[in-house]
Amino acid sequence: MTDTEISAEEADAGPGPSQPRLARRLLMRPEAGGVISAIVVFAFFAILAGSNGFLSPLGVAGWLDTAAELGIIAIPIGMLMIAGEFDLSVGSVVGATSIIIAMVSGYYEMSPWLGIAIAFAFGAAVGLINGIIVVWTKLPSFIVTLATMMMVLGGMLGVSIALTGSTSISAAATGSAAVLFAAEWRELHVSIIYWIVLIVIATYVMQRTPFGNWAYATGGSAQTARLAGVPVARVKIILFVCTSLGAVLTSTLQTMTFQNGNVTLGAQYVFTGIAASVIGGVLLTGGYGSPLGTVSGALTYGIVSLGVFYLGWNADLTEFFIGALLLLAVLANHRLRLMAMGRE
Amino acid sequence: MTASLSLKARCVRWCGTAAVALTLSAGAGSIAAQAADDEAPIRIAFVSGPLYDSFFPPLYQGANDAADLLGVDLNYIPIDEHDIEASSARTMQVAIAQAPDAIVVGSFISSVVDPYIVKAVEAGIPVYVNQSGQATWEKVGAFGFVGQIGPDAGVVAAQHLSKAGAKNVLCVINVPGNPYLQAICQGLNEEITKLGGTSQNLELPTADSTDQAKVSRNIGAFLQSHKDIDSIFTLNAAVATAASAAVEAAQLTGKIHIGTLEISKVALEQVRNGQIEFLINEQPYLDGFYGVLFAYHYVKFGLAPVGMVHTGPSVVDKSNIEKIATVFEKYPNVVGSQ
Amino acid sequence: MEKAPVVELRHVTKRFFGVTAVKDFSLALHPGEVVCLLGENGAGKSTIIKVLTGVEMPTGGEVLVDGKAVHFRSPKEARELGIATVYQETATLPLMSVARNFVLAAEPTTGRGVFKRMNMEEASKIALMRLRELGITNVSSGEQLVGTLSGGQRQALAIARALHFGARVLILDEPTAALGVRESATVLRLIETVRVRGVAVLFITHNAYHAYSTGDRFVVLRRGESIASFAKDERTIGEVIELMAGGAELKSLLSQAESGMVAGAP
Ligand SMILES: Nc1ncnc2c1ncn2[C@@H]1O[C@H](COP(=O)(O)OP(=O)(O)OP(=O)(O)O)[C@@H](O)[C@H]1O
Ligand SMILES: [Mg+2]
């Protein structure tokens, strides 16, 4: 048995000793599928519906705003999924905190900031509880957060009816809170700024910090990570809290903008948040993906969900398009991942 | 590598085909319209509810029928009810971005939609408000309103139930948190109180909203614990059918009166055999048809009905069931969803 | 062996609810020595590892490190004293890069405060250097995903990592079980390299040939008890196979040719 024999065989298995070409290297990044799908759907709608308003400032603002609001929620969801856990309670946190903000600012006519502060505290508490239950009981987070989702939704419905007699309350967006969370510039909503800041922070954390390394390891195999010395429980709890806080931020933006709190607000984010992550290349079983991918997924969703309207086709096909796209993206990501693993 | 290349190749081919098909169909459409009328067709964006809600298919049908008759280029943009605030805003953005000749909009959350109506009017696009938004349409500069005023349905329901002897009405809200539905039950409450009765609301859990059997059991359980209820008003036909099943299971048929918003095949049959007393018809087909027609007249001639045009509440009961049932059979999606 | 043992088990017994997994077992691991722990399924090999690495507390007897009695309460305590285990299944994360795997939970950083970030160049450099020291020269980029490495290379990475973080005792539980001939050879060569560097190795395997080609000493376990303990030159491989499999029963199953092969082996 000699060294040369082994290296000859292993050279075909891996990318080999020579540096892989740039294109190939880019294709092997986890966000490759997501970025490609965002570009493809953008080109598709720009060509077919560009002259029909899709590319007008208002049109662009529409799908960018949608992508931003979804992205703010989806980025932490994607990070949590990378660490191997799900959070189904995000949608109910959006609804519950929108009611909190509306109740404080609208119904009780106090400062919106007080409502926003309570909302963030509430969100952090839900995330903390999710994380602690999952870590302690070792139950699947799918079940745990399904339970907390129902509890948060039902509980807030009850509180809201008991206190105000309604489940849809006008919120008062006044003063600095309105500026910070409801400002618009030529239809471009301020949420786009939060989104971009979040992209930068999340990418930095996941790619550049030890915490990011721990999150990938935790999702890759919690047992291996634990044996290596990663504080797996802490990583998961922190990410559960971040996920809930992302939901509260989107809720604050929407409640201040639409000046209306509604228990059912944001219910769709359970699905669209996970869809954006998966389109963006996050592996459902954890350990692989990137915030940039999730961002591309959110952008893809924003473009498709609004672009369909500009085509003038039967708009109720929107869900069909997104479903088909999800399937395509998952298949493509699967192939790309196999390539990255050198199996293709 | 090969996989991704062939995928790309396939996409290019597919996208190409789709593009050609679309150009062809768009071309054919505009030629046909020009044959009918020498001018370019009037473009109307119609923002309203989704077709997965059984209320809207007749509205959609009415809008399309009017568009076909008038040679209007209609783009129906559905709001997603599961994300109603954000979706109401986005769909209006889309409508304005398309720069149509007119917008018809169902202003379900007027605090969200109103600013966009203002924006559209500023951009020179006339807006006609449809179905909901009756309180503010004039203020925000829309040129008219066609539809049913929510609480009116509750008022008419209260009058009918009271005539049948109702004293204690249960109003079933099938989408918790929906202000439009809450307003109808509120209208019912005020009218029945005037007529010497009372009413209370039952909000069904969100998770049950499409599960008729569960809805029926929920209502049954409520009746068990509230023996004084003598009539039920529901806000969609499927819930009414579920309620009548609950009443039957509790062996209270004939003792509890049922009325509902909306028309369905089953509900019509139940009116005929007496399980349901009456149906309140908002006539969504007219909402859609008149929405397009009035917008067309306004764009083309600058003419419009003055003030609000009411399409409901009209009532279907034993007295006019046969005519409605015949139309229902003969013209799908005109009276109600099949 | 003149040097003092790094770690030693003295009269260790481990019972689980009535099952005695290990009974009155003693073992000393010396620097630069490979000890092979042999035995059929359920003999108690994994249990011994668990006691050594702080996963389980012994029911009786004691564990000594550098001659001092210790009571591990967690695997972390054992690891801090230089006792490392490499499990084949869970040693590495296939979807992460070589460098990221190598530095996991001990990432080198630069910058301070919120700008304290991972030093990826440093991580790559260390990982590749440590791999080269173990004779793995054909991994050229720290960015390569571990999933693209061969089974042998992956074991090497895990072992390199353990050594880098101060392992003096390396425990390998069936590291060649799922590997082909060539990959197994890589691992056996690794064990040799590690031994030369003065690490104490406890090598657990069902494969007598693998054991015989690398081991200095052999301990055969049956139903939790040590039934034989000998140096390499004291027995032939045929005798080792016999001991492992429970003696004559297996031998009678071996064909003539196989018996000949066994007898003729070095
Ligand atoms: N946690 C436990 N609880 C109860 N019994 C246990 C436990 N762990 C091990 N045992 C028992 O102790 C005995 C020794 O098990 P051990 O895993 O040490 O065997 P092994 O030699 O590693 O076997 P293999 O070669 O199959 O890996 C077995 O009878 C096993 O059933
Ligand atoms: Mg074992």
XYZ file of C-alpha atoms in Angstrom, chain B residues 7-251:
245
model
C -31.777 21.962 -16.887
C -30.865 25.379 -18.178
C -31.375 24.277 -21.770
C -34.781 22.925 -20.929
C -35.736 26.100 -19.145
C -34.680 28.258 -22.040
C -36.750 26.204 -24.435
C -39.728 26.140 -22.103
C -39.561 29.830 -21.319
C -39.322 30.504 -25.023
C -42.426 28.490 -25.786
C -44.348 30.181 -23.027
C -43.319 33.582 -24.292
C -44.406 32.796 -27.841
C -47.720 31.362 -26.668
C -48.391 34.420 -24.581
C -47.532 36.884 -27.306
C -49.808 35.003 -29.683
C -52.750 34.939 -27.317
C -52.271 38.568 -26.327
C -52.116 39.530 -29.982
C -55.233 37.573 -30.834
C -57.088 39.185 -27.906
C -56.283 42.717 -28.917
C -57.117 42.092 -32.566
C -60.520 40.735 -31.581
C -61.158 43.732 -29.398
C -60.133 46.106 -32.145
C -62.458 44.365 -34.567
C -65.320 45.055 -32.194
C -64.303 48.605 -31.535
C -61.756 50.680 -33.392
C -60.236 52.146 -30.272
C -57.839 50.307 -27.950
C -59.827 48.378 -25.333
C -60.393 49.992 -21.969
C -58.165 48.394 -19.344
C -59.695 47.773 -15.945
C -57.903 46.315 -12.913
C -60.344 44.615 -10.540
C -59.007 44.023 -7.024
C -61.247 41.745 -4.998
C -61.460 38.478 -3.094
C -59.883 35.109 -3.981
C -61.755 32.416 -5.883
C -61.102 29.881 -3.113
C -63.697 31.785 -1.112
C -67.054 30.567 -2.444
C -68.450 34.096 -2.315
C -66.256 35.366 -5.114
C -66.715 33.090 -8.143
C -70.063 34.762 -9.040
C -68.461 38.182 -8.630
C -65.613 37.078 -10.891
C -68.138 35.685 -13.387
C -70.072 38.955 -13.415
C -66.932 40.990 -13.965
C -65.827 38.723 -16.811
C -69.265 38.698 -18.440
C -69.333 42.496 -18.443
C -65.784 42.647 -19.791
C -66.663 40.268 -22.631
C -69.791 42.208 -23.552
C -68.018 45.550 -23.490
C -64.668 44.479 -24.941
C -62.902 45.514 -21.768
C -59.381 44.243 -21.065
C -59.945 43.025 -17.491
C -57.249 42.010 -14.999
C -58.723 40.429 -11.882
C -56.261 40.679 -8.971
C -57.269 38.525 -5.991
C -56.446 39.483 -2.399
C -55.153 36.661 -0.222
C -57.559 36.370 2.711
C -54.942 34.650 4.860
C -52.757 37.742 4.721
C -55.451 40.298 4.234
C -53.722 43.498 5.396
C -50.468 43.095 3.477
C -52.208 41.539 0.502
C -54.725 44.392 0.273
C -51.818 46.817 0.010
C -49.791 44.755 -2.478
C -52.686 44.112 -4.829
C -53.451 47.836 -4.966
C -49.782 48.535 -5.686
C -49.940 46.061 -8.534
C -53.146 47.608 -9.869
C -51.681 51.127 -9.836
C -48.371 49.980 -11.344
C -50.241 48.602 -14.339
C -51.595 52.084 -15.034
C -55.051 50.877 -16.120
C -57.858 53.153 -17.289
C -59.766 52.443 -14.076
C -59.535 50.410 -10.890
C -62.432 48.649 -9.198
C -61.575 47.638 -5.659
C -63.198 45.764 -2.794
C -61.985 47.824 0.133
C -62.242 45.165 2.840
C -59.685 46.811 5.128
C -60.334 50.435 4.319
C -57.539 51.730 6.573
C -55.107 49.905 4.306
C -56.808 50.418 0.953
C -57.858 54.072 1.311
C -54.344 55.549 1.002
C -53.913 53.617 -2.242
C -57.212 54.894 -3.584
C -55.920 58.397 -2.936
C -52.663 57.526 -4.695
C -54.449 56.075 -7.713
C -56.703 59.090 -8.048
C -53.646 61.365 -7.793
C -52.049 59.329 -10.574
C -55.124 60.012 -12.701
C -56.687 56.561 -12.410
C -60.384 56.690 -11.482
C -61.375 54.242 -8.746
C -64.737 52.618 -8.218
C -65.285 51.050 -4.797
C -66.989 47.717 -4.768
C -68.740 45.677 -2.124
C -66.981 47.046 0.938
C -65.623 50.438 1.918
C -68.969 52.242 1.947
C -67.998 54.514 4.836
C -65.043 56.255 3.225
C -65.256 55.975 -0.560
C -66.380 59.555 -1.130
C -63.789 61.026 1.209
C -60.874 59.348 -0.572
C -62.037 60.455 -4.014
C -63.577 57.323 -5.523
C -66.295 58.083 -8.057
C -68.841 55.628 -6.750
C -69.765 52.601 -4.678
C -71.648 49.490 -5.635
C -72.369 46.708 -3.167
C -74.112 45.757 -0.013
C -73.655 47.601 3.217
C -72.538 44.954 5.688
C -74.708 45.756 8.689
C -77.767 45.966 6.398
C -77.588 42.210 5.903
C -77.714 41.784 9.674
C -80.668 44.163 9.900
C -82.675 42.345 7.235
C -81.814 39.017 8.850
C -83.036 40.274 12.221
C -86.324 41.435 10.679
C -86.917 38.097 8.982
C -86.037 36.040 12.029
C -88.164 38.231 14.236
C -91.124 37.753 11.903
C -90.640 34.004 12.333
C -90.834 34.506 16.085
C -87.157 34.687 17.043
C -86.276 36.106 20.443
C -82.780 34.744 21.017
C -80.467 34.648 18.008
C -77.063 33.007 17.656
C -74.840 34.752 15.094
C -72.043 32.428 13.933
C -68.795 34.109 12.863
C -66.814 31.678 10.757
C -63.637 33.768 10.348
C -62.549 34.988 13.777
C -61.219 38.505 13.687
C -62.887 39.482 10.411
C -64.297 42.989 10.981
C -66.739 42.708 8.053
C -68.415 39.649 9.564
C -68.357 41.182 13.033
C -70.159 44.235 11.644
C -72.960 42.076 10.195
C -73.555 40.379 13.542
C -73.454 43.805 15.156
C -76.141 45.036 12.748
C -78.237 42.003 13.559
C -77.776 42.593 17.268
C -78.913 46.204 17.090
C -82.010 45.438 15.015
C -83.143 42.398 17.015
C -82.735 44.396 20.221
C -85.016 47.065 18.747
C -87.533 44.328 17.929
C -87.475 43.068 21.526
C -85.070 40.140 21.234
C -81.403 39.486 21.999
C -78.473 37.944 20.169
C -75.066 36.535 20.912
C -72.057 35.650 18.754
C -70.162 32.390 18.374
C -66.684 32.674 16.860
C -65.544 29.411 15.308
C -61.846 28.511 15.747
C -59.758 29.289 12.667
C -58.601 25.697 12.369
C -62.208 24.501 11.941
C -63.305 27.030 9.361
C -63.328 24.583 6.452
C -64.330 21.457 8.386
C -68.105 21.278 8.103
C -68.482 18.287 10.400
C -66.479 19.989 13.108
C -68.405 23.220 12.672
C -71.621 21.256 13.055
C -70.407 19.645 16.278
C -69.253 23.030 17.603
C -72.674 24.542 17.000
C -74.349 21.421 18.462
C -72.295 21.756 21.625
C -73.194 25.419 21.887
C -76.902 24.622 21.531
C -76.609 21.970 24.257
C -75.292 24.523 26.689
C -77.563 27.374 25.556
C -81.063 25.930 25.513
C -82.680 29.338 25.117
C -81.387 29.838 21.550
C -84.340 29.807 19.152
C -82.657 30.843 15.887
C -79.303 30.847 14.149
C -77.896 33.246 11.590
C -74.761 32.184 9.733
C -72.515 34.121 7.404
C -71.872 31.472 4.815
C -73.988 28.740 3.312
C -71.747 25.848 4.331
C -72.005 26.922 7.965
C -75.786 27.117 7.616
C -75.862 23.555 6.351
C -73.650 22.528 9.266
C -75.990 24.375 11.633
C -79.046 22.603 10.253
C -77.274 19.270 10.741
C -76.562 20.263 14.351
C -80.195 21.243 14.872
C -81.346 17.963 13.410
C -78.940 15.978 15.591
C -80.294 17.786 18.642
C -83.835 16.926 17.452
